[in-house]
Short mmCIF file of C-alpha atoms (C1' of nucleotides) in Angstrom, two decimals:
data_model
loop_
_atom_site.label_atom_id
_atom_site.label_comp_id
_atom_site.label_asym_id
_atom_site.label_seq_id
_atom_site.Cartn_x
_atom_site.Cartn_y
_atom_site.Cartn_z
CA MET A 1 78.53 4.42 -73.25
CA VAL A 2 81.31 4.78 -70.67
CA VAL A 3 80.28 1.90 -68.44
CA ASP A 4 77.75 -0.78 -69.34
CA ARG A 5 75.68 -0.68 -66.17
CA ARG A 6 73.50 -3.55 -67.26
CA LYS A 7 76.52 -5.80 -67.63
CA MET A 8 77.90 -4.64 -64.29
CA ILE A 9 74.63 -5.63 -62.65
CA VAL A 10 74.39 -8.99 -64.37
CA ASP A 11 78.02 -9.79 -63.52
CA ALA A 12 77.58 -8.76 -59.90
CA ALA A 13 74.38 -10.78 -59.58
CA THR A 14 75.95 -13.82 -61.23
CA ASN A 15 78.77 -13.70 -58.70
CA SER A 16 76.44 -13.29 -55.79
CA PHE A 17 73.98 -15.99 -56.87
CA SER A 18 76.91 -18.34 -57.44
CA GLN A 19 78.40 -17.67 -54.02
CA PHE A 20 75.29 -17.31 -51.86
CA GLY A 21 72.41 -18.72 -53.89
CA PHE A 22 69.14 -17.01 -54.76
CA LYS A 23 67.70 -16.38 -51.34
CA ALA A 24 70.85 -15.13 -49.66
CA THR A 25 71.57 -12.66 -52.45
CA THR A 26 70.11 -9.24 -51.70
CA MET A 27 69.43 -6.52 -54.21
CA ASP A 28 71.34 -4.06 -52.00
CA GLN A 29 74.37 -6.33 -52.19
CA VAL A 30 74.12 -6.67 -55.98
CA ALA A 31 73.85 -2.88 -56.29
CA LYS A 32 76.91 -2.37 -54.10
CA ILE A 33 79.05 -4.95 -55.96
CA ALA A 34 77.92 -3.54 -59.30
CA ASN A 35 78.63 -0.01 -58.12
CA VAL A 36 75.20 1.28 -59.03
CA GLY A 37 72.26 2.55 -57.05
CA LYS A 38 69.66 -0.05 -56.24
CA GLY A 39 67.07 1.79 -58.33
CA THR A 40 69.25 1.31 -61.41
CA ILE A 41 68.80 -2.43 -61.21
CA TYR A 42 65.06 -1.90 -61.44
CA THR A 43 65.39 0.07 -64.66
CA PHE A 44 66.68 -3.12 -66.31
CA PHE A 45 64.88 -5.85 -64.37
CA SER A 46 61.49 -5.40 -62.78
CA THR A 47 61.99 -8.04 -60.08
CA LYS A 48 64.75 -10.09 -58.48
CA GLU A 49 63.29 -13.14 -60.25
CA GLU A 50 63.64 -11.48 -63.65
CA LEU A 51 67.31 -10.75 -63.02
CA PHE A 52 67.74 -14.34 -61.89
CA ASP A 53 65.96 -15.64 -65.00
CA GLU A 54 68.26 -13.71 -67.30
CA ILE A 55 71.26 -15.27 -65.60
CA THR A 56 69.91 -18.81 -65.49
CA ASN A 57 68.83 -18.59 -69.13
CA SER A 58 72.41 -17.75 -70.08
CA LEU A 59 73.52 -20.69 -68.00
CA ILE A 60 71.20 -23.03 -69.86
CA LYS A 61 72.36 -21.62 -73.22
CA GLU A 62 75.99 -22.18 -72.19
CA MET A 63 75.10 -25.72 -71.20
CA LYS A 64 73.54 -26.39 -74.57
CA ILE A 65 76.62 -25.05 -76.33
CA ALA A 66 78.85 -27.27 -74.21
CA ALA A 67 76.68 -30.27 -75.04
CA GLU A 68 76.68 -29.52 -78.76
CA GLU A 69 80.44 -29.13 -78.67
CA ALA A 70 80.76 -32.56 -77.12
CA ILE A 71 79.04 -34.09 -80.13
CA ASP A 72 81.16 -35.37 -82.99
CA GLU A 73 79.21 -36.15 -86.15
CA THR A 74 81.68 -38.83 -87.18
CA LEU A 75 80.86 -40.93 -84.09
CA THR A 76 77.84 -43.18 -83.49
CA PHE A 77 74.61 -42.10 -81.83
CA GLN A 78 75.50 -44.07 -78.71
CA GLU A 79 78.87 -42.45 -78.30
CA ASN A 80 77.44 -39.00 -78.91
CA VAL A 81 74.61 -39.35 -76.41
CA HIS A 82 77.10 -40.48 -73.84
CA ARG A 83 79.51 -37.64 -74.62
CA ALA A 84 76.76 -35.02 -74.51
CA LEU A 85 75.10 -36.25 -71.33
CA TYR A 86 78.39 -36.72 -69.56
CA ARG A 87 79.45 -33.24 -70.62
CA ILE A 88 76.22 -31.71 -69.31
CA LEU A 89 76.51 -33.39 -65.93
CA GLU A 90 80.19 -32.47 -65.78
CA PHE A 91 79.12 -28.90 -66.47
CA ARG A 92 76.95 -29.04 -63.37
CA LEU A 93 79.98 -29.90 -61.29
CA GLU A 94 82.22 -27.29 -62.87
CA HIS A 95 79.94 -24.29 -62.47
CA GLN A 96 79.55 -22.79 -59.04
CA LEU A 97 76.11 -21.44 -59.97
CA THR A 98 74.63 -24.85 -60.75
CA ILE A 99 76.25 -26.42 -57.70
CA LYS A 100 74.84 -23.71 -55.45
CA LEU A 101 71.41 -23.86 -57.06
CA PHE A 102 71.07 -27.62 -56.78
CA GLN A 103 72.21 -27.42 -53.16
CA GLU A 104 69.76 -24.61 -52.42
CA GLY A 105 66.92 -26.51 -54.06
CA ARG A 106 67.71 -29.68 -52.14
CA GLU A 107 68.44 -28.21 -48.71
CA MET A 108 66.32 -25.07 -48.49
CA ARG A 109 63.64 -25.81 -51.07
CA THR A 110 63.86 -22.24 -52.35
CA PRO A 111 61.11 -22.15 -55.00
CA ALA A 112 63.15 -20.01 -57.43
CA ALA A 113 66.04 -22.48 -57.24
CA MET A 114 63.73 -25.45 -57.72
CA GLU A 115 62.14 -23.85 -60.76
CA VAL A 116 65.53 -23.39 -62.38
CA ILE A 117 66.45 -27.00 -61.69
CA GLU A 118 63.26 -28.02 -63.43
CA ARG A 119 64.03 -25.75 -66.39
CA ILE A 120 67.53 -27.22 -66.64
CA GLU A 121 66.13 -30.73 -66.54
CA LYS A 122 63.59 -29.94 -69.26
CA ALA A 123 66.29 -28.38 -71.43
CA ILE A 124 68.43 -31.50 -71.13
CA LEU A 125 65.46 -33.75 -71.91
CA ASN A 126 64.60 -31.69 -74.99
CA PHE A 127 68.18 -31.79 -76.13
CA ILE A 128 68.37 -35.58 -75.94
CA LYS A 129 64.87 -36.04 -77.32
CA ASP A 130 65.89 -34.08 -80.37
CA LYS A 131 68.99 -36.22 -80.88
CA ILE A 132 66.92 -39.38 -80.50
CA GLU A 133 64.36 -38.22 -83.06
CA LYS A 134 67.12 -37.48 -85.53
CA ALA A 135 68.74 -40.85 -84.92
CA ILE A 136 65.42 -42.60 -85.52
CA ASN A 137 64.88 -40.73 -88.78
CA LYS A 138 68.36 -41.60 -89.93
CA GLY A 139 67.65 -45.23 -89.04
CA GLU A 140 70.53 -45.28 -86.57
CA ILE A 141 68.41 -46.72 -83.75
CA GLN A 142 65.20 -48.67 -83.31
CA ARG A 143 61.90 -46.83 -83.37
CA CYS A 144 60.99 -45.79 -79.78
CA ASP A 145 59.19 -43.09 -77.79
CA PRO A 146 61.73 -40.23 -77.79
CA GLU A 147 60.15 -38.56 -74.74
CA LEU A 148 60.30 -41.72 -72.67
CA THR A 149 63.70 -42.74 -73.96
CA SER A 150 65.33 -39.41 -73.15
CA PHE A 151 63.73 -39.57 -69.71
CA VAL A 152 65.12 -43.04 -69.08
CA MET A 153 68.56 -42.03 -70.28
CA LEU A 154 68.78 -38.92 -68.13
CA LYS A 155 67.49 -40.71 -65.04
CA LEU A 156 70.04 -43.45 -65.55
CA TYR A 157 72.89 -41.00 -66.02
CA VAL A 158 71.98 -38.96 -62.98
CA ALA A 159 71.62 -42.13 -60.94
CA LEU A 160 75.01 -43.47 -62.08
CA ILE A 161 76.86 -40.20 -61.62
CA PHE A 162 75.24 -38.66 -58.55
CA ASP A 163 73.30 -41.35 -56.68
CA TRP A 164 75.67 -44.29 -57.04
CA GLU A 165 78.50 -42.50 -55.26
CA LYS A 166 76.40 -41.88 -52.17
CA ASN A 167 77.07 -45.50 -51.20
CA HIS A 168 79.85 -46.65 -53.54
CA GLU A 169 83.11 -45.65 -55.17
CA PRO A 170 82.36 -43.27 -58.07
CA LEU A 171 82.19 -44.87 -61.50
CA SER A 172 84.69 -43.75 -64.13
CA LYS A 173 83.51 -42.13 -67.33
CA GLU A 174 84.43 -45.28 -69.23
CA LYS A 175 82.60 -47.53 -66.79
CA ILE A 176 79.46 -45.41 -67.09
CA ALA A 177 79.67 -45.60 -70.87
CA LYS A 178 80.01 -49.36 -70.64
CA VAL A 179 77.08 -49.75 -68.26
CA LEU A 180 74.85 -47.60 -70.42
CA GLU A 181 75.86 -49.48 -73.52
CA GLN A 182 75.22 -52.79 -71.83
CA TYR A 183 71.77 -51.82 -70.64
CA ILE A 184 70.25 -49.26 -72.97
CA PHE A 185 71.92 -50.26 -76.18
CA GLU A 186 72.41 -53.96 -75.90
CA GLY A 187 70.25 -55.43 -73.22
CA LEU A 188 70.92 -58.01 -70.59
CA SER A 189 69.25 -61.09 -71.92
CA LYS A 190 71.07 -64.07 -73.45
CA MET B 1 48.32 -63.32 -19.75
CA VAL B 2 44.99 -61.55 -19.92
CA VAL B 3 46.00 -58.78 -22.29
CA ASP B 4 49.16 -58.72 -24.36
CA ARG B 5 50.40 -55.25 -23.43
CA ARG B 6 53.34 -55.44 -25.79
CA LYS B 7 51.06 -56.08 -28.74
CA MET B 8 48.72 -53.31 -27.62
CA ILE B 9 51.66 -50.90 -27.61
CA VAL B 10 52.99 -52.00 -30.98
CA ASP B 11 49.53 -51.79 -32.55
CA ALA B 12 48.87 -48.36 -31.11
CA ALA B 13 52.27 -47.09 -32.23
CA THR B 14 51.81 -48.53 -35.71
CA ASN B 15 48.53 -46.66 -36.03
CA SER B 16 49.97 -43.43 -34.76
CA PHE B 17 53.14 -43.58 -36.88
CA SER B 18 50.99 -44.35 -39.92
CA GLN B 19 48.65 -41.45 -39.29
CA PHE B 20 51.00 -38.78 -37.96
CA GLY B 21 54.52 -39.92 -38.82
CA PHE B 22 57.45 -40.39 -36.47
CA LYS B 23 57.90 -36.88 -35.14
CA ALA B 24 54.25 -36.07 -34.53
CA THR B 25 53.67 -39.31 -32.64
CA THR B 26 54.10 -38.82 -28.89
CA MET B 27 54.74 -41.54 -26.37
CA ASP B 28 51.88 -40.19 -24.24
CA GLN B 29 49.57 -40.64 -27.19
CA VAL B 30 50.77 -44.18 -27.84
CA ALA B 31 50.27 -45.01 -24.16
CA LYS B 32 46.78 -43.58 -24.19
CA ILE B 33 45.73 -45.42 -27.39
CA ALA B 34 47.28 -48.64 -26.08
CA ASN B 35 45.56 -48.19 -22.74
CA VAL B 36 48.76 -48.58 -20.74
CA GLY B 37 50.82 -46.28 -18.56
CA LYS B 38 53.64 -44.58 -20.38
CA GLY B 39 56.19 -46.34 -18.17
CA THR B 40 54.97 -49.68 -19.48
CA ILE B 41 56.14 -48.81 -22.96
CA TYR B 42 59.63 -48.34 -21.55
CA THR B 43 59.65 -51.84 -20.04
CA PHE B 44 59.50 -53.20 -23.62
CA PHE B 45 61.33 -50.53 -25.62
CA SER B 46 64.07 -48.37 -24.20
CA THR B 47 63.53 -45.46 -26.60
CA LYS B 48 60.99 -44.15 -29.09
CA GLU B 49 63.45 -45.09 -31.85
CA GLU B 50 63.56 -48.69 -30.67
CA LEU B 51 59.78 -48.97 -30.80
CA PHE B 52 59.87 -47.40 -34.26
CA ASP B 53 62.57 -49.84 -35.39
CA GLU B 54 60.50 -52.84 -34.34
CA ILE B 55 57.59 -51.57 -36.38
CA THR B 56 59.60 -50.66 -39.46
CA ASN B 57 61.44 -53.97 -39.36
CA SER B 58 58.08 -55.74 -39.50
CA LEU B 59 57.16 -53.53 -42.41
CA ILE B 60 60.29 -54.51 -44.29
CA LYS B 61 59.66 -58.18 -43.56
CA GLU B 62 56.10 -57.84 -44.85
CA MET B 63 57.46 -56.18 -47.96
CA LYS B 64 59.85 -59.05 -48.57
CA ILE B 65 57.06 -61.55 -48.18
CA ALA B 66 54.90 -59.63 -50.64
CA ALA B 67 57.79 -59.56 -53.11
CA GLU B 68 58.48 -63.28 -52.75
CA GLU B 69 54.80 -64.02 -53.25
CA ALA B 70 54.85 -62.08 -56.50
CA ILE B 71 57.50 -64.41 -57.85
CA ASP B 72 56.42 -67.42 -59.87
CA GLU B 73 59.17 -69.99 -60.46
CA THR B 74 57.62 -71.08 -63.75
CA LEU B 75 58.12 -67.64 -65.28
CA THR B 76 61.32 -66.10 -66.66
CA PHE B 77 63.78 -64.01 -64.69
CA GLN B 78 62.64 -60.87 -66.52
CA GLU B 79 59.00 -61.40 -65.72
CA ASN B 80 59.77 -62.19 -62.10
CA VAL B 81 61.96 -59.15 -61.53
CA HIS B 82 59.23 -57.00 -62.98
CA ARG B 83 56.54 -58.66 -60.88
CA ALA B 84 58.58 -58.38 -57.68
CA LEU B 85 59.68 -54.78 -58.17
CA TYR B 86 56.25 -53.69 -59.23
CA ARG B 87 54.76 -55.42 -56.21
CA ILE B 88 57.21 -53.71 -53.85
CA LEU B 89 56.51 -50.25 -55.22
CA GLU B 90 52.80 -50.99 -55.19
CA PHE B 91 53.22 -51.96 -51.54
CA ARG B 92 54.61 -48.50 -50.86
CA LEU B 93 51.44 -46.96 -52.21
CA GLU B 94 49.12 -49.32 -50.36
CA HIS B 95 50.57 -48.91 -46.90
CA GLN B 96 49.83 -45.74 -45.01
CA LEU B 97 53.01 -46.16 -42.96
CA THR B 98 55.33 -46.11 -45.98
CA ILE B 99 53.43 -43.24 -47.58
CA LYS B 100 53.67 -41.18 -44.39
CA LEU B 101 57.33 -42.03 -43.87
CA PHE B 102 58.37 -41.12 -47.39
CA GLN B 103 56.43 -37.89 -47.09
CA GLU B 104 57.98 -37.09 -43.71
CA GLY B 105 61.46 -37.82 -45.02
CA ARG B 106 60.94 -35.65 -48.08
CA GLU B 107 59.16 -32.71 -46.50
CA MET B 108 60.43 -32.54 -42.93
CA ARG B 109 63.73 -34.39 -43.27
CA THR B 110 63.04 -36.21 -40.01
CA PRO B 111 66.25 -38.23 -39.51
CA ALA B 112 64.41 -41.30 -38.19
CA ALA B 113 62.16 -41.33 -41.26
CA MET B 114 65.09 -40.88 -43.62
CA GLU B 115 66.95 -43.75 -41.99
CA VAL B 116 64.00 -46.07 -42.53
CA ILE B 117 63.74 -45.03 -46.17
CA GLU B 118 67.39 -45.91 -46.58
CA ARG B 119 66.86 -49.28 -44.87
CA ILE B 120 63.91 -50.01 -47.15
CA GLU B 121 65.95 -49.10 -50.22
CA LYS B 122 68.82 -51.35 -49.10
CA ALA B 123 66.44 -54.23 -48.46
CA ILE B 124 64.98 -53.91 -51.95
CA LEU B 125 68.45 -53.73 -53.51
CA ASN B 126 69.54 -56.84 -51.62
CA PHE B 127 66.45 -58.68 -52.68
CA ILE B 128 67.00 -57.96 -56.36
CA LYS B 129 70.73 -58.51 -56.12
CA ASP B 130 70.07 -61.97 -54.75
CA LYS B 131 67.69 -62.78 -57.60
CA ILE B 132 70.23 -61.55 -60.14
CA GLU B 133 73.02 -63.66 -58.66
CA LYS B 134 70.82 -66.73 -58.81
CA ALA B 135 69.83 -65.98 -62.41
CA ILE B 136 73.49 -65.62 -63.38
CA ASN B 137 74.36 -68.94 -61.75
CA LYS B 138 71.50 -70.62 -63.52
CA GLY B 139 72.71 -69.12 -66.79
CA GLU B 140 69.43 -67.29 -67.26
CA ILE B 141 71.08 -63.92 -67.91
CA GLN B 142 74.45 -62.56 -68.98
CA ARG B 143 77.22 -62.20 -66.43
CA CYS B 144 77.03 -58.72 -64.88
CA ASP B 145 77.72 -56.82 -61.65
CA PRO B 146 74.72 -57.74 -59.49
CA GLU B 147 75.15 -54.71 -57.22
CA LEU B 148 75.20 -52.28 -60.11
CA THR B 149 72.47 -54.07 -62.02
CA SER B 150 70.05 -54.10 -59.09
CA PHE B 151 70.80 -50.42 -58.55
CA VAL B 152 70.06 -49.61 -62.19
CA MET B 153 66.84 -51.62 -62.13
CA LEU B 154 65.49 -50.02 -58.97
CA LYS B 155 66.37 -46.50 -60.11
CA LEU B 156 64.65 -47.14 -63.40
CA TYR B 157 61.54 -48.53 -61.74
CA VAL B 158 61.27 -45.68 -59.28
CA ALA B 159 61.80 -43.19 -62.08
CA LEU B 160 59.12 -44.81 -64.28
CA ILE B 161 56.58 -45.21 -61.50
CA PHE B 162 57.08 -42.12 -59.35
CA ASP B 163 59.04 -39.53 -61.34
CA TRP B 164 57.47 -39.97 -64.77
CA GLU B 165 54.02 -39.10 -63.54
CA LYS B 166 55.16 -35.73 -62.16
CA ASN B 167 55.04 -34.43 -65.73
CA HIS B 168 53.16 -37.10 -67.71
CA GLU B 169 50.26 -39.49 -67.65
CA PRO B 170 51.16 -42.48 -65.44
CA LEU B 171 52.44 -45.54 -67.27
CA SER B 172 50.45 -48.74 -67.02
CA LYS B 173 52.00 -51.83 -65.46
CA GLU B 174 52.22 -53.42 -68.89
CA LYS B 175 53.84 -50.37 -70.44
CA ILE B 176 56.47 -50.31 -67.68
CA ALA B 177 57.19 -53.98 -68.25
CA LYS B 178 57.59 -53.30 -71.97
CA VAL B 179 59.89 -50.33 -71.42
CA LEU B 180 62.07 -52.27 -69.02
CA GLU B 181 62.23 -55.19 -71.39
CA GLN B 182 63.11 -52.95 -74.28
CA TYR B 183 65.92 -51.21 -72.42
CA ILE B 184 67.36 -53.50 -69.81
CA PHE B 185 66.73 -56.83 -71.45
CA GLU B 186 66.98 -56.14 -75.13
CA GLY B 187 68.70 -52.87 -75.81
CA LEU B 188 67.98 -50.10 -78.20
CA SER B 189 70.52 -50.62 -80.95
CA LYS B 190 69.79 -52.08 -84.36
"C1'" DT C 1 66.79 11.47 -69.32
"C1'" DT C 2 69.22 8.59 -66.39
"C1'" DT C 3 70.66 7.45 -61.90
"C1'" DT C 4 70.23 7.41 -57.11
"C1'" DG C 5 69.48 6.11 -52.18
"C1'" DA C 6 66.14 7.28 -48.46
"C1'" DC C 7 61.94 5.34 -47.64
"C1'" DC C 8 57.96 1.87 -47.03
"C1'" DA C 9 55.35 -2.31 -46.36
"C1'" DA C 10 56.06 -6.92 -46.00
"C1'" DA C 11 58.74 -10.67 -45.00
"C1'" DT C 12 62.14 -12.62 -41.99
"C1'" DG C 13 64.78 -13.23 -37.87
"C1'" DT C 14 65.39 -12.87 -32.68
"C1'" DC C 15 64.06 -13.53 -28.18
"C1'" DC C 16 62.17 -15.76 -24.34
"C1'" DA C 17 58.34 -17.38 -21.63
"C1'" DA C 18 55.08 -21.05 -21.89
"C1'" DA C 19 53.99 -25.48 -23.49
"C1'" DT C 20 55.27 -29.98 -24.92
"C1'" DT C 21 57.93 -34.15 -24.93
"C1'" DA C 22 61.08 -38.31 -24.11
"C1'" DG C 23 62.39 -40.71 -20.54
"C1'" DT C 24 62.60 -41.79 -15.11
"C1'" DC C 25 61.33 -43.63 -10.83
"C1'" DA C 26 58.92 -43.75 -6.39
"C1'" DG C 27 54.96 -45.71 -5.35
"C1'" DT C 28 50.52 -48.50 -6.16
"C1'" DA C 29 48.12 -52.66 -7.38
"C1'" DA C 30 48.01 -57.41 -8.29
"C1'" DT D 1 57.59 -59.98 -5.26
"C1'" DT D 2 56.41 -58.48 -9.71
"C1'" DA D 3 54.03 -55.72 -13.14
"C1'" DC D 4 52.42 -51.54 -13.97
"C1'" DT D 5 51.59 -46.59 -13.49
"C1'" DG D 6 51.48 -41.51 -14.07
"C1'" DA D 7 53.44 -37.41 -11.75
"C1'" DC D 8 57.82 -35.48 -12.36
"C1'" DT D 9 62.13 -33.54 -14.72
"C1'" DA D 10 65.35 -31.89 -18.00
"C1'" DA D 11 65.47 -30.78 -22.50
"C1'" DT D 12 63.44 -29.34 -26.58
"C1'" DT D 13 59.87 -27.01 -29.23
"C1'" DT D 14 56.49 -23.48 -29.95
"C1'" DG D 15 54.16 -19.05 -30.27
"C1'" DG D 16 54.16 -14.51 -30.59
"C1'" DA D 17 55.88 -9.78 -29.36
"C1'" DC D 18 59.36 -7.10 -31.11
"C1'" DA D 19 63.42 -5.80 -34.03
"C1'" DT D 20 65.79 -6.22 -38.41
"C1'" DT D 21 66.21 -7.01 -43.16
"C1'" DT D 22 64.55 -7.09 -47.77
"C1'" DG D 23 62.30 -6.28 -52.39
"C1'" DG D 24 60.59 -2.69 -54.58
"C1'" DT D 25 59.27 2.65 -55.23
"C1'" DC D 26 59.82 7.35 -56.29
"C1'" DA D 27 61.04 12.24 -55.54
"C1'" DA D 28 65.04 14.45 -56.22
"C1'" DA D 29 69.84 14.90 -57.96
"C1'" DA D 30 73.00 14.53 -61.75
#
DNA sequence: TTTTGACCAAATGTCCAAATTAGTCAGTAA
DNA sequence: TTACTGACTAATTTGGACATTTGGTCAAAA
């Protein structure tokens, strides 16, 4: 195998999707960047969506790895959830592909982009849900509905990181940790 | 004063905005429904936006009244916040005008509709913030940032009422109260 | 057998004339 | 004189004919 055409295609498509988004990436363009004929792409992927799926699935896998790496078994459940969630949302801001996709979903409502956003969200929810279930079994936290709890946590994180700064100064990582601790883990009542 | 033309206009416009939204409501239509010449509208309101503002300001006032009515001084802060927030979000589902406006903002991005949504959100935040400040002064709850706390509460409510049911069975009013109590007011840790 | 790019139908974008709309104002009615 | 009106205008939006671009195919070349 002199050149791995499949890899060339995937790399070219990743670049193009990251720069221009799903809709504005054409198969002709991908073929040209990858230095292959357009037909070659279709020997590996039967549609543009399938090519896109392969790339976004890798993205989600990478995200999971990043989240797992953020976890430190010697720390408490609280600290780990914070570290993992913060890392995942940081990941979103570091990777051109996620930035572009979220923008495309929000501004142009491209269905393919919106589907990926949903898949990403579900992957994050599953990740946290799993951690919560384990923490319950270990007796680290109170018994609770893991589905609902992971949902509440993610919503709160997204709100604090992305929504809060639409009208306020961004919150520091430490401040977010404190807020989450105060609300989710401790409660507000006297 | 045989007929109150101003009221006729406001009523007609309210109906039309509720049915068709801001963009699809024409001043000719409002004039026709109100049984006045179009010029008459412009003796009371200098632009379509100004007419719209008058109507949406009434809406926000009505919302505040509904929220205040939901509050019962003999109950705890927790119960009252829940009652008020739930009432406000219920209000959104009961009033055609808010339903239409939120839909128009989401689907068509009509600037006028999006501005109103923002005004509504700010009004709700101010309302809760005020209640939180009073509760702190009375020593009913822990000291906390009222701005941030009201933000967290509203985001959580909206998530539980509107976002949760995109992928799950809707939560009952009681369940929402319980969830909020568990997280915001008590905390999750052992 | 693998790769290719010319080719096709379908989707998308580009015009521009016709229709619609917010806002005005000369004139009518009270 | 005052309150009201609707024909009018400038600006924007719409519809639809026409041109271009795009995802996907396939006969031929490598």
